Amino acid sequence: MKRILLTITACFAWLLFSNHKADEGMFPLSELKNLDLKKAGLRMDPLALYNPNGISQIDAIVRVGGCTGSFVSNDGLIVTNHHCAFGFVAAISDTINNYINTGFLAKDRAAEVEAKGLVCKITASYADVSSDVLMGTQSTADPVERLRMIAANIKAITEKENKANPGLQCEVSEMFTGKTYVLFRYQLLKDVRLVYVPARSIGEYGGEKDNWVWPRHSGDFAFLRAYVAPDGTPAGFNKNNIPYQPKKFLKVNVKGINENDFVFILGYPGRTFRNQPAAFYEYHESYMLKYISDLYDWQIAKMEALSEGNESLKIKYAGKIKQLANVTKNYKGKLQGFRRVGLTQKKKTEEAEMNAFIQANKDLKSQYGGVVADINKLYAPIISEAPRNLFFDFIYNVSPTLQMGAAIDNYKAAFNEVKSKQEQAAFLSKQIPNLKNLYNRLAGNMDIAFEKEAIHKLIEDASQLSGSNKVKAIEDFVKKFPSSEARAKEINSWFAKTKITDGKFMLNLLADSSKAVFGLKDPFVAFANPLNKEINEADAVDKIREGSLNGLLGRYADAKNAFKQKQFIPDANGTLRFTYGYVRGYNPNDGEYNAPFTTLGGVIEKEDNKDYELLAVIKELYAAKDIDPYMHPALNDLPINFLYNLDTTGGNSGSPVMDADGNLVGVNFDRAYTATINDYAWNEAYSRSVAVDIRYVLWVLKKVAKADHVLSEMGI
Ligand code: ASP
């Protein structure tokens, strides 16, 4: 009877909630007024979400480097992701104090450690500056001049705004390419400290294996604190600084959230491409994503092979492999998404429909009649020359040594253009330090064994290109060294002869801002010379295309507005956005259902001492059923992660997941594999994002870290 009753209640609940649909959209603040959030399930006053004339929810949201976070106390305590704080913990770890493995907990404020280089920012206000940014562009037909004008206008606006708003940082963001620009004023927080970062085995449980994967069991959260100068102004690290008092902080809902509940996120999603034309999709699906994911797979395999049986090399490659693996897995997920949805074709069909609509209306035709055709004309060579241009993009990227050789050649060419003695002196005193900075950046990544193989691979690939993709410099190289073995031998000999890998020599050469470096006879500079000429030519053509597209895409967006008869929202661009939806499971694959919650039982089950290592204390607590006595006694297991159908992307990491009352119930940290396609298209069926459940955060704080002071600061 009880079971039947439960089923009926569950069905009823489903009926109640099933007409609640999440919406595609990373809505900018200006769009909130157009949403019926009460109907969607929001219980708080929508004005309390964003109120330009008063304090609102957005005042609790903070950009944390490239991630997002939220204030959870009156004293500047921020919750974000473990992976967003990881680099800062790594920076203070060594073999004696290995905080990466043990976790880091400041027992009091004095023990909090600087997260060196981390800057946080809060959106203070914004204003549409489109007409100022586009001023003058109507009078030029030159695409490069158009880009120059836009850049100059943006510079002038930001300079003026920065002057008028001391203490704030003003930035102009492009919302719709070539059409809409918004000025954002940010309050900066430059002294940020580590408060609690869990052990890696909690914060990154499952590591790369579980990355972009559901079911997930990761405690991907961390706590930081922002400080300001005693007078409240932003200031760099100083022990006399005081905790920042946010205008608003989030209350924690210790009861957490349930399946089908309304949730929303405010955060800083990085980049999406949904407003791009169909040809852009074709380029990404057929060339860019595949090229990069194949190349990164090759790089990972090569690094693994080179470090086989060499522990120190393994450690050296670990971070790089992690970065590459994160991207290649994401891109494979995207490619799967493209295929499954037939996305490029779908875009082409939509675009053709829009074009037919425009052509059928006299007025619209006169304004936008040529836009789609012009875009396609511009994209035709971008697509047909993609293999060559991708080679141009990556040949220097895989080899810091060659990159430095190419930079020397480029600077030398620019220097030779400068005629008067006076200008030459000015050039050297400005540019040689730039070259030196570049060297300092590249030198640490130079890796002869890897680079030899990588240059060889890219040259071999490029030697196969045909037609307009042919690279003359590579053809000439192949003529001189006709076999693959001969080419490998030649590349090896460069590393034997070069001085670029000799740090002492190079820093000496670059020390005095003289032109001596341009006299360097080096095989990498020599190889880069003809290649640079072709790359620079291709770059100049790209610039013209970019300028032309800039003008066309603004009109493309207008045409789309006319066709859809509604305004649509701009792509993510690193500015503050709102997204809402529901806690929901889904069917990622045919015949497979994924429930929306994972539990501590699942964490324990996964342990294998390889990919899933577990702290003894967690096992002990679980064995003792000490899974959270005071927050939710009705639960028989502790929720760890949960899924929801919100529209998120990279940059949303660390974003607070809030319930209908605006209280914190989770910390967003990832997406399911099928949701990696979000950057191009969101869909209720496959777009699921992943948060760490606040109940797990509290449990780890209480039981594992014994951080009662952090809990009580949050009012718990
Ligand atoms: N893991 C991502 C981030 O670091 C989040 C995502 O891509 O969904 O921002």
XYZ file of N, CA, C and O and ligand atoms in Angstrom, residues 67 83 212 648-653 668-671, ligand 1:
61
model
N 36.687 31.620 -13.242
C 35.543 30.878 -12.705
C 34.538 31.856 -12.087
O 34.655 33.067 -12.223
N 38.636 22.948 -8.386
C 39.512 23.079 -9.565
C 39.823 24.539 -9.893
O 40.766 24.807 -10.629
N 33.807 15.438 -17.277
C 32.726 15.506 -18.269
C 31.846 14.262 -18.223
O 31.366 13.792 -19.258
N 24.556 26.091 -19.121
C 25.847 26.554 -18.581
C 26.977 26.214 -19.541
O 26.828 25.396 -20.425
N 28.105 26.829 -19.304
C 29.307 26.466 -20.054
C 30.540 26.768 -19.205
O 30.419 27.133 -18.028
N 31.732 26.583 -19.795
C 32.971 26.864 -19.087
C 32.959 28.290 -18.558
O 32.516 29.203 -19.261
N 33.437 28.492 -17.332
C 33.358 29.809 -16.701
C 32.259 29.818 -15.655
O 32.306 30.568 -14.692
N 31.264 28.920 -15.870
C 30.226 28.749 -14.853
C 30.728 27.906 -13.683
O 30.009 27.700 -12.707
N 31.941 27.409 -13.789
C 32.501 26.643 -12.680
C 32.505 27.481 -11.418
O 32.963 28.618 -11.436
N 28.031 24.645 -8.895
C 28.181 24.099 -10.249
C 29.658 23.818 -10.550
O 30.517 24.641 -10.239
N 29.948 22.662 -11.167
C 31.359 22.455 -11.532
C 31.599 21.794 -12.865
O 32.739 21.783 -13.353
N 30.579 21.257 -13.509
C 30.873 20.560 -14.763
C 29.587 20.342 -15.539
O 28.500 20.723 -15.107
N 29.740 19.698 -16.683
C 28.584 19.269 -17.460
C 28.732 17.792 -17.778
O 29.850 17.271 -17.812
N 34.286 22.689 -15.876
C 33.836 23.914 -16.484
C 34.558 25.135 -15.935
O 35.673 24.989 -15.476
C 32.376 24.053 -16.365
C 31.759 23.599 -17.608
O 32.409 23.653 -18.642
O 30.592 23.232 -17.570
O 34.098 26.253 -16.047
